Coordinates of C-alpha atoms in Angstrom, one line a residue:
M230 CA 21.9 -58.1 -72.1
T231 CA 21.7 -60.6 -69.3
P232 CA 25.2 -61.8 -68.3
Q233 CA 25.6 -65.5 -67.8
P234 CA 26.6 -66.8 -64.4
T235 CA 30.3 -67.7 -64.0
A236 CA 29.5 -70.7 -61.8
G237 CA 29.7 -74.1 -63.3
P238 CA 26.6 -75.8 -64.8
H239 CA 26.1 -78.0 -61.7
D240 CA 26.8 -75.3 -59.1
P241 CA 23.7 -74.5 -57.1
A242 CA 24.4 -70.8 -56.9
G243 CA 24.8 -70.6 -60.7
I244 CA 21.6 -72.6 -61.2
V245 CA 19.7 -70.3 -58.9
E246 CA 20.8 -67.2 -60.8
T247 CA 20.0 -68.7 -64.1
V248 CA 16.6 -70.0 -63.1
F249 CA 15.8 -66.7 -61.3
R250 CA 16.6 -64.8 -64.5
M251 CA 14.3 -67.0 -66.5
E252 CA 11.5 -67.2 -64.0
F253 CA 11.6 -63.7 -62.5
P254 CA 8.7 -62.2 -64.6
R255 CA 6.4 -65.1 -63.9
V256 CA 7.2 -65.1 -60.2
V257 CA 6.5 -61.4 -59.9
A258 CA 3.3 -61.8 -61.9
A259 CA 2.0 -64.6 -59.7
V260 CA 2.8 -62.7 -56.5
T261 CA 1.3 -59.4 -57.8
R262 CA -2.0 -61.1 -58.2
I263 CA -2.0 -61.8 -54.5
V264 CA -0.6 -58.6 -53.0
R265 CA -1.8 -56.1 -55.8
D266 CA 1.5 -54.2 -55.7
V267 CA 4.4 -54.8 -58.1
G268 CA 6.9 -53.2 -55.7
I269 CA 6.0 -55.6 -52.9
A270 CA 5.8 -58.5 -55.3
E271 CA 9.3 -57.8 -56.5
E272 CA 10.6 -57.7 -53.0
L273 CA 8.9 -61.1 -52.2
A274 CA 10.4 -62.5 -55.4
Q275 CA 13.9 -61.4 -54.2
D276 CA 13.1 -63.0 -50.8
A277 CA 12.4 -66.3 -52.6
L278 CA 15.8 -66.0 -54.4
V279 CA 17.6 -65.6 -51.0
A280 CA 15.7 -68.6 -49.7
A281 CA 16.9 -70.7 -52.7
L282 CA 20.5 -69.6 -52.3
E283 CA 20.2 -70.8 -48.7
R284 CA 18.4 -74.0 -49.3
W285 CA 19.5 -75.4 -52.6
P286 CA 23.2 -75.9 -51.8
A287 CA 22.3 -78.0 -48.8
D288 CA 19.1 -79.7 -50.1
G289 CA 20.0 -80.0 -53.8
V290 CA 18.3 -78.3 -56.7
P291 CA 14.6 -79.2 -56.9
E292 CA 13.2 -81.1 -59.9
N293 CA 11.2 -78.0 -61.0
P294 CA 13.3 -75.0 -59.7
G295 CA 10.9 -72.4 -61.3
A296 CA 7.9 -73.8 -59.5
W297 CA 9.9 -73.9 -56.3
L298 CA 10.7 -70.2 -56.6
T299 CA 7.1 -69.3 -57.4
T300 CA 5.7 -71.4 -54.5
A301 CA 8.2 -69.8 -52.1
A302 CA 7.3 -66.3 -53.2
R303 CA 3.5 -67.0 -53.2
N304 CA 3.8 -68.4 -49.6
R305 CA 5.4 -65.2 -48.5
A306 CA 2.7 -63.2 -50.2
V307 CA -0.1 -65.3 -48.5
D308 CA 1.6 -64.7 -45.1
L309 CA 1.7 -61.0 -45.8
V310 CA -2.0 -60.9 -46.7
R311 CA -2.9 -62.9 -43.6
R312 CA -0.9 -60.5 -41.4
R313 CA -2.8 -57.6 -43.0
E314 CA -6.2 -59.4 -42.4
T315 CA -5.2 -60.1 -38.8
Y316 CA -4.3 -56.4 -38.3
A317 CA -7.6 -55.4 -39.8
R318 CA -9.6 -57.7 -37.5
K319 CA -7.8 -56.2 -34.5
L320 CA -8.7 -52.8 -35.7
A321 CA -12.3 -53.9 -35.9
E322 CA -12.2 -55.4 -32.4
I323 CA -11.2 -52.1 -30.8
G324 CA -13.7 -50.1 -32.9
R325 CA -11.1 -48.4 -35.1
D326 CA -12.1 -47.0 -38.5
Q327 CA -11.6 -49.7 -41.1
S328 CA -12.2 -47.4 -44.1
M329 CA -8.5 -47.8 -45.0
V330 CA -8.7 -51.6 -45.2
T331 CA -10.2 -52.8 -48.4
A332 CA -10.5 -56.2 -49.9
P333 CA -8.7 -57.0 -53.2
P334 CA -10.9 -56.0 -56.2
E335 CA -12.8 -58.7 -58.0
E336 CA -11.2 -60.1 -61.1
P337 CA -12.8 -58.7 -64.2
A338 CA -14.8 -61.0 -66.6
D339 CA -12.6 -62.3 -69.3
P340 CA -14.5 -62.5 -72.6
D341 CA -11.4 -63.7 -74.5
D342 CA -10.5 -66.4 -72.0
I343 CA -7.2 -64.6 -71.3
D344 CA -6.4 -65.3 -67.7
D345 CA -2.6 -65.1 -67.4
D346 CA -0.8 -63.3 -64.6
L347 CA 2.1 -62.5 -66.9
L348 CA -0.2 -60.7 -69.3
R349 CA -1.6 -58.7 -66.4
L350 CA 1.9 -57.7 -65.5
V351 CA 2.6 -56.6 -69.0
F352 CA -0.3 -54.2 -69.0
T353 CA 0.5 -53.0 -65.5
A354 CA 4.2 -52.2 -66.3
C355 CA 3.1 -50.4 -69.5
H356 CA 0.2 -48.4 -68.0
P357 CA -0.3 -45.0 -69.5
V358 CA -0.2 -43.3 -66.1
L359 CA 3.6 -43.8 -66.3
S360 CA 5.9 -41.8 -68.5
A361 CA 7.5 -43.4 -71.5
E362 CA 10.9 -43.6 -69.7
A363 CA 9.3 -45.2 -66.6
R364 CA 7.3 -47.7 -68.7
T365 CA 10.5 -48.8 -70.5
A366 CA 12.6 -49.1 -67.4
L367 CA 9.9 -51.0 -65.4
T368 CA 9.2 -53.3 -68.3
L369 CA 12.8 -54.2 -68.7
R370 CA 13.1 -54.7 -64.9
L371 CA 9.9 -56.8 -64.3
L372 CA 9.5 -58.5 -67.7
G373 CA 13.0 -58.6 -69.0
G374 CA 14.6 -59.5 -65.7
L375 CA 17.4 -56.9 -66.2
T376 CA 19.1 -55.3 -63.2
T377 CA 19.1 -51.6 -62.8
E378 CA 22.8 -51.5 -63.8
E379 CA 22.1 -53.3 -67.0
I380 CA 19.2 -51.0 -67.9
A381 CA 21.4 -48.0 -67.2
R382 CA 24.2 -49.3 -69.4
A383 CA 21.8 -50.1 -72.2
F384 CA 20.4 -46.6 -72.4
L385 CA 23.6 -44.8 -71.4
V386 CA 22.0 -43.1 -68.4
P387 CA 23.3 -43.0 -64.8
E388 CA 22.2 -46.0 -62.7
P389 CA 20.6 -43.8 -60.0
T390 CA 18.4 -42.2 -62.7
V391 CA 17.1 -45.6 -63.7
A392 CA 16.7 -46.6 -60.1
Q393 CA 14.6 -43.5 -59.4
R394 CA 12.5 -44.1 -62.5
I395 CA 11.6 -47.6 -61.3
V396 CA 10.9 -46.6 -57.7
R397 CA 8.7 -43.7 -58.9
A398 CA 6.9 -46.0 -61.3
K399 CA 6.0 -48.4 -58.6
R400 CA 4.9 -45.7 -56.3
T401 CA 2.7 -44.1 -59.1
L402 CA 1.0 -47.5 -59.8
A403 CA 0.3 -47.9 -56.0
R404 CA -0.8 -44.3 -55.6
K405 CA -3.1 -44.4 -58.6
N406 CA -4.4 -47.8 -57.4
V407 CA -3.8 -49.2 -60.9
A408 CA -5.7 -52.5 -61.2
F409 CA -3.7 -55.7 -61.9
E410 CA -5.8 -56.7 -64.9
V411 CA -6.1 -57.0 -68.6
P412 CA -8.2 -54.2 -70.0
Y413 CA -11.3 -55.0 -72.0
G414 CA -13.7 -53.0 -74.1
P415 CA -12.8 -49.6 -75.6
D416 CA -9.8 -49.2 -73.2
R417 CA -8.1 -52.3 -74.5
E418 CA -6.9 -51.0 -77.9
A419 CA -5.3 -47.9 -76.4
R420 CA -3.7 -49.8 -73.6
L421 CA -2.4 -52.5 -76.0
G422 CA -0.9 -49.7 -78.1
S423 CA 1.1 -48.5 -75.1
V424 CA 2.5 -52.0 -74.5
L425 CA 3.5 -52.5 -78.2
D426 CA 5.1 -49.0 -78.3
V427 CA 7.2 -49.8 -75.2
I428 CA 8.5 -53.1 -76.8
Y429 CA 9.2 -51.3 -80.1
L430 CA 11.0 -48.5 -78.3
I431 CA 13.3 -51.0 -76.6
F432 CA 14.0 -52.7 -79.9
N433 CA 14.8 -49.5 -81.8
E434 CA 17.2 -48.4 -79.1
G435 CA 19.1 -51.6 -79.7
Y436 CA 18.7 -51.6 -83.5
A437 CA 20.0 -48.0 -84.0
A438 CA 21.3 -46.6 -80.8
T439 CA 20.6 -42.9 -80.3
A440 CA 23.9 -42.2 -78.6
G441 CA 27.2 -43.7 -77.6
D442 CA 30.0 -45.6 -79.4
D443 CA 28.0 -48.6 -80.6
W444 CA 25.8 -48.6 -83.6
L445 CA 24.0 -51.8 -82.5
R446 CA 23.1 -53.1 -79.0
P447 CA 22.0 -56.6 -80.0
A448 CA 21.0 -57.6 -76.4
L449 CA 18.3 -54.9 -76.3
C450 CA 16.9 -56.2 -79.6
E451 CA 16.9 -59.7 -78.2
D452 CA 15.0 -58.6 -75.1
A453 CA 12.4 -56.8 -77.2
L454 CA 12.0 -59.7 -79.6
R455 CA 11.6 -62.1 -76.6
L456 CA 8.9 -59.9 -75.1
A457 CA 7.1 -59.7 -78.4
R458 CA 7.1 -63.5 -78.8
V459 CA 5.8 -63.9 -75.3
L460 CA 3.0 -61.4 -76.0
S461 CA 2.1 -63.2 -79.2
A462 CA 1.6 -66.4 -77.3
L463 CA -0.5 -64.7 -74.6
M464 CA -2.7 -62.7 -77.1
P465 CA -3.1 -65.0 -80.1
K466 CA -6.2 -63.1 -81.4
E467 CA -4.5 -59.6 -81.6
P468 CA -3.3 -58.9 -85.1
E469 CA -1.1 -56.0 -84.1
V470 CA 0.8 -58.1 -81.6
H471 CA 1.6 -60.5 -84.4
G472 CA 2.4 -57.6 -86.7
L473 CA 5.0 -56.2 -84.2
T474 CA 6.5 -59.6 -83.7
A475 CA 6.8 -60.1 -87.4
L476 CA 8.4 -56.7 -87.8
L477 CA 11.0 -57.4 -85.1
E478 CA 11.7 -60.9 -86.6
F479 CA 12.4 -59.3 -90.0
Q480 CA 14.5 -56.5 -88.6
S481 CA 16.5 -58.9 -86.3
S482 CA 17.3 -61.1 -89.3
R483 CA 19.6 -58.3 -90.7
A484 CA 21.6 -57.8 -87.5
A485 CA 24.8 -59.7 -88.6
A486 CA 25.0 -57.7 -91.8
R487 CA 24.4 -54.2 -90.4
T488 CA 27.9 -53.7 -89.2
G489 CA 31.4 -54.4 -90.7
P490 CA 34.3 -56.1 -88.9
D491 CA 35.3 -52.7 -87.3
G492 CA 31.7 -52.1 -86.0
A493 CA 31.0 -49.4 -88.6
P494 CA 27.4 -49.2 -90.0
V495 CA 26.7 -50.9 -93.3
L496 CA 24.0 -49.4 -95.4
L497 CA 21.1 -51.5 -96.6
K498 CA 22.2 -51.4 -100.2
D499 CA 25.7 -52.6 -99.3
Q500 CA 24.7 -55.4 -96.9
N501 CA 25.7 -59.0 -97.7
R502 CA 22.3 -60.6 -97.7
A503 CA 23.7 -64.1 -97.4
R504 CA 24.3 -63.1 -93.8
W505 CA 20.7 -62.4 -93.2
N506 CA 19.2 -64.9 -90.9
R507 CA 16.7 -67.0 -92.9
M508 CA 15.3 -68.7 -89.9
L509 CA 14.2 -65.3 -88.4
I510 CA 12.8 -64.3 -91.8
A511 CA 10.7 -67.5 -91.9
R512 CA 9.5 -66.7 -88.4
G513 CA 8.6 -63.2 -89.6
V514 CA 6.6 -64.5 -92.5
A515 CA 4.7 -66.8 -90.2
A516 CA 3.9 -64.0 -87.7
L517 CA 2.8 -61.7 -90.5
T518 CA 0.5 -64.5 -91.8
R519 CA -1.0 -64.7 -88.4
A520 CA -1.5 -61.0 -88.3
D521 CA -3.3 -61.0 -91.6
A522 CA -5.4 -64.0 -90.6
T523 CA -6.6 -62.4 -87.3
A524 CA -7.2 -58.9 -88.7
A525 CA -10.9 -58.1 -89.0
G526 CA -10.3 -55.1 -91.3
A527 CA -7.4 -53.1 -92.7
P528 CA -4.0 -54.0 -91.4
G529 CA -2.7 -51.9 -88.5
P530 CA 0.5 -49.8 -88.4
Y531 CA 2.8 -52.6 -87.1
A532 CA 1.4 -55.1 -89.6
L533 CA 2.0 -52.5 -92.4
Q534 CA 5.6 -52.0 -91.2
A535 CA 6.1 -55.7 -91.1
A536 CA 4.8 -56.0 -94.7
I537 CA 7.4 -53.4 -95.7
A538 CA 10.2 -55.3 -93.9
A539 CA 9.0 -58.5 -95.7
C540 CA 9.6 -56.8 -99.1
H541 CA 13.2 -56.3 -98.2
A542 CA 13.5 -59.8 -96.8
H543 CA 12.2 -61.4 -99.9
A544 CA 14.7 -59.6 -102.1
Y545 CA 17.9 -61.7 -102.4
R546 CA 19.6 -58.7 -104.0
Y547 CA 19.1 -55.0 -103.4
E548 CA 18.3 -54.4 -107.0
E549 CA 15.4 -56.9 -106.7
T550 CA 13.6 -54.8 -104.0
D551 CA 10.0 -54.1 -104.9
W552 CA 10.2 -50.3 -104.3
P553 CA 6.8 -49.5 -105.9
R554 CA 5.1 -51.9 -103.4
I555 CA 7.0 -50.4 -100.5
A556 CA 6.0 -46.9 -101.6
T557 CA 2.4 -48.0 -101.7
L558 CA 2.6 -49.6 -98.3
Y559 CA 4.1 -46.4 -96.8
A560 CA 1.3 -44.4 -98.3
L561 CA -1.2 -46.8 -96.5
L562 CA 0.8 -46.4 -93.3
A563 CA 0.8 -42.6 -93.6
A564 CA -3.0 -42.7 -93.9
R565 CA -3.3 -45.2 -91.0
A566 CA -0.8 -43.6 -88.6
P567 CA 0.3 -40.2 -90.0
S568 CA 3.7 -38.9 -88.8
P569 CA 6.5 -36.9 -90.3
V570 CA 8.9 -39.9 -89.9
V571 CA 6.5 -42.1 -92.0
E572 CA 6.4 -39.4 -94.6
L573 CA 10.2 -39.2 -94.7
N574 CA 10.4 -43.0 -95.2
R575 CA 7.8 -42.8 -97.9
A576 CA 9.9 -40.2 -99.7
V577 CA 12.8 -42.6 -99.6
A578 CA 10.7 -45.3 -101.2
V579 CA 9.4 -42.9 -103.8
S580 CA 12.9 -41.9 -104.7
M581 CA 13.8 -45.6 -105.3
A582 CA 10.6 -46.3 -107.3
E583 CA 10.4 -43.1 -109.3
G584 CA 13.7 -41.4 -108.9
P585 CA 15.2 -38.7 -106.6
A586 CA 13.6 -35.8 -108.5
A587 CA 10.1 -37.1 -107.5
A588 CA 11.1 -37.5 -103.9
L589 CA 12.9 -34.2 -103.2
P590 CA 9.8 -32.1 -103.0
L591 CA 8.3 -34.5 -100.5
V592 CA 11.4 -34.1 -98.3
D593 CA 11.6 -30.4 -98.8
A594 CA 8.0 -30.2 -97.5
L595 CA 9.2 -31.7 -94.2
T596 CA 12.0 -29.3 -93.5
G597 CA 9.7 -26.9 -91.7
V598 CA 8.1 -29.5 -89.5
P599 CA 9.1 -28.8 -85.9
A600 CA 9.2 -32.4 -84.9
L601 CA 12.0 -33.0 -87.4
R602 CA 14.0 -29.9 -86.7
D603 CA 16.8 -31.8 -84.9
Y604 CA 16.1 -35.2 -86.6
H605 CA 19.4 -36.2 -88.2
L606 CA 17.8 -38.5 -90.8
L607 CA 16.0 -35.6 -92.5
P608 CA 19.2 -33.9 -93.7
S609 CA 20.7 -37.4 -94.3
V610 CA 17.9 -38.4 -96.7
R611 CA 18.0 -35.0 -98.3
G612 CA 21.8 -35.2 -98.8
D613 CA 21.4 -38.6 -100.5
L614 CA 18.7 -37.3 -102.9
L615 CA 20.9 -34.2 -103.8
A616 CA 23.9 -36.4 -104.3
R617 CA 22.0 -38.6 -106.7
L618 CA 20.8 -35.5 -108.6
G619 CA 24.5 -34.4 -108.9
R620 CA 24.1 -31.4 -106.6
R621 CA 27.2 -32.4 -104.6
E622 CA 28.0 -29.2 -102.8
E623 CA 24.4 -29.1 -101.4
A624 CA 24.7 -32.8 -100.6
R625 CA 27.9 -32.3 -98.6
A626 CA 26.3 -29.6 -96.5
E627 CA 23.3 -31.8 -95.7
F628 CA 25.5 -34.7 -94.6
E629 CA 27.6 -32.5 -92.4
R630 CA 24.4 -31.1 -90.8
A631 CA 23.2 -34.6 -90.2
A632 CA 26.5 -35.6 -88.6
S633 CA 26.2 -32.6 -86.3
L634 CA 22.8 -33.7 -85.1
T635 CA 23.4 -37.4 -84.3
R636 CA 24.8 -38.5 -80.9
N637 CA 25.9 -41.9 -82.1
A638 CA 29.6 -42.0 -82.9
P639 CA 29.7 -44.7 -85.7
E640 CA 26.7 -43.0 -87.4
R641 CA 28.5 -39.6 -87.3
E642 CA 31.6 -41.1 -88.9
L643 CA 29.4 -42.6 -91.6
L644 CA 27.7 -39.3 -92.4
L645 CA 31.0 -37.4 -92.4
R646 CA 32.5 -40.0 -94.8
R647 CA 29.5 -39.6 -97.1
A648 CA 30.0 -35.8 -96.9
A649 CA 33.5 -36.3 -98.1
E650 CA 32.7 -38.8 -100.8
D651 CA 29.4 -37.5 -102.2
G652 CA 30.3 -33.9 -101.8
A653 CA 33.6 -34.2 -103.6

């Protein structure tokens, strides 16, 4: 997702760009704590970048370039706050109303000893006052370090649209006076859910693109996985954080096998599992173990999904997949976080564990659900079940309908090919 600088490894400008990409989220987080406004913090971080581009070619690259950028931005933030305080004092001296001038809010008590500016920035960028689209764009901008152009290209939307979403998100946070803090108490679980959902949405868009000519967008998956790993380090006592990280590790492990040489999708049953990344699988197992160890009660939705992904990861051949366990896990997930999509996935697992005849009624029961009316995977799954039952003409119609609903070109070609093969 993030292009590498073309400058040489010892070129100051190239080093500035590389360091800034890596340190940008931490610089913005440190400055936001001072100015209490992510928009202003980002501008001050950019000012620090300009200063580095001016100073480093002449003075040389500092020993700790990340700390240099953070210090430069923080100094500008302190200067800004001092100018505000000076202005406030002048207002007081001439008897003007100071009701508009307020001191920064006190930092909340931290019962879990979590005192990290980056974590505060995560919760701010993913605040529920923002729309899902705004949360995603702002998270990729502030925490992923992506440019507006890169975000627009990743989601196949016009660059001005992304720019407007980011600007409006910053204005909304300022207008709503959203506190730069980590929530505690009853609000924490709901807010954490929003954070995890944003990261998962980013990953899914890279794992199975909703539109365009590419089936996979690996860079988006990498950005989401990196954010999940950072969050795991910042919140080691949260089982669902580890659950999401485990899920993304397992899913990422299959990336190399999910497309053929021509970029066409390769179904799970046809994938060369020797190409699955065993290092990522091991990381997934470790994260899932941490999720289980920190859970006080029943596993959460992300931990359950990770457990399902682990079943696939542990099967060296498709025929060795423990489908009965996967069906059981999907039943638990449906009880924990009910949704039509979970029910559809449960039906697939049931079809593999008990046969297509047992699963078809489960899928048929979903055909009238409004949320799945234009969901291409519903007719795709139904077509697969019908093909396995020998009802080929009906299967062909379902695959053709699924192809008409997807906006992803490689997926459409796959579905049309299945219509031709299974409907013949």
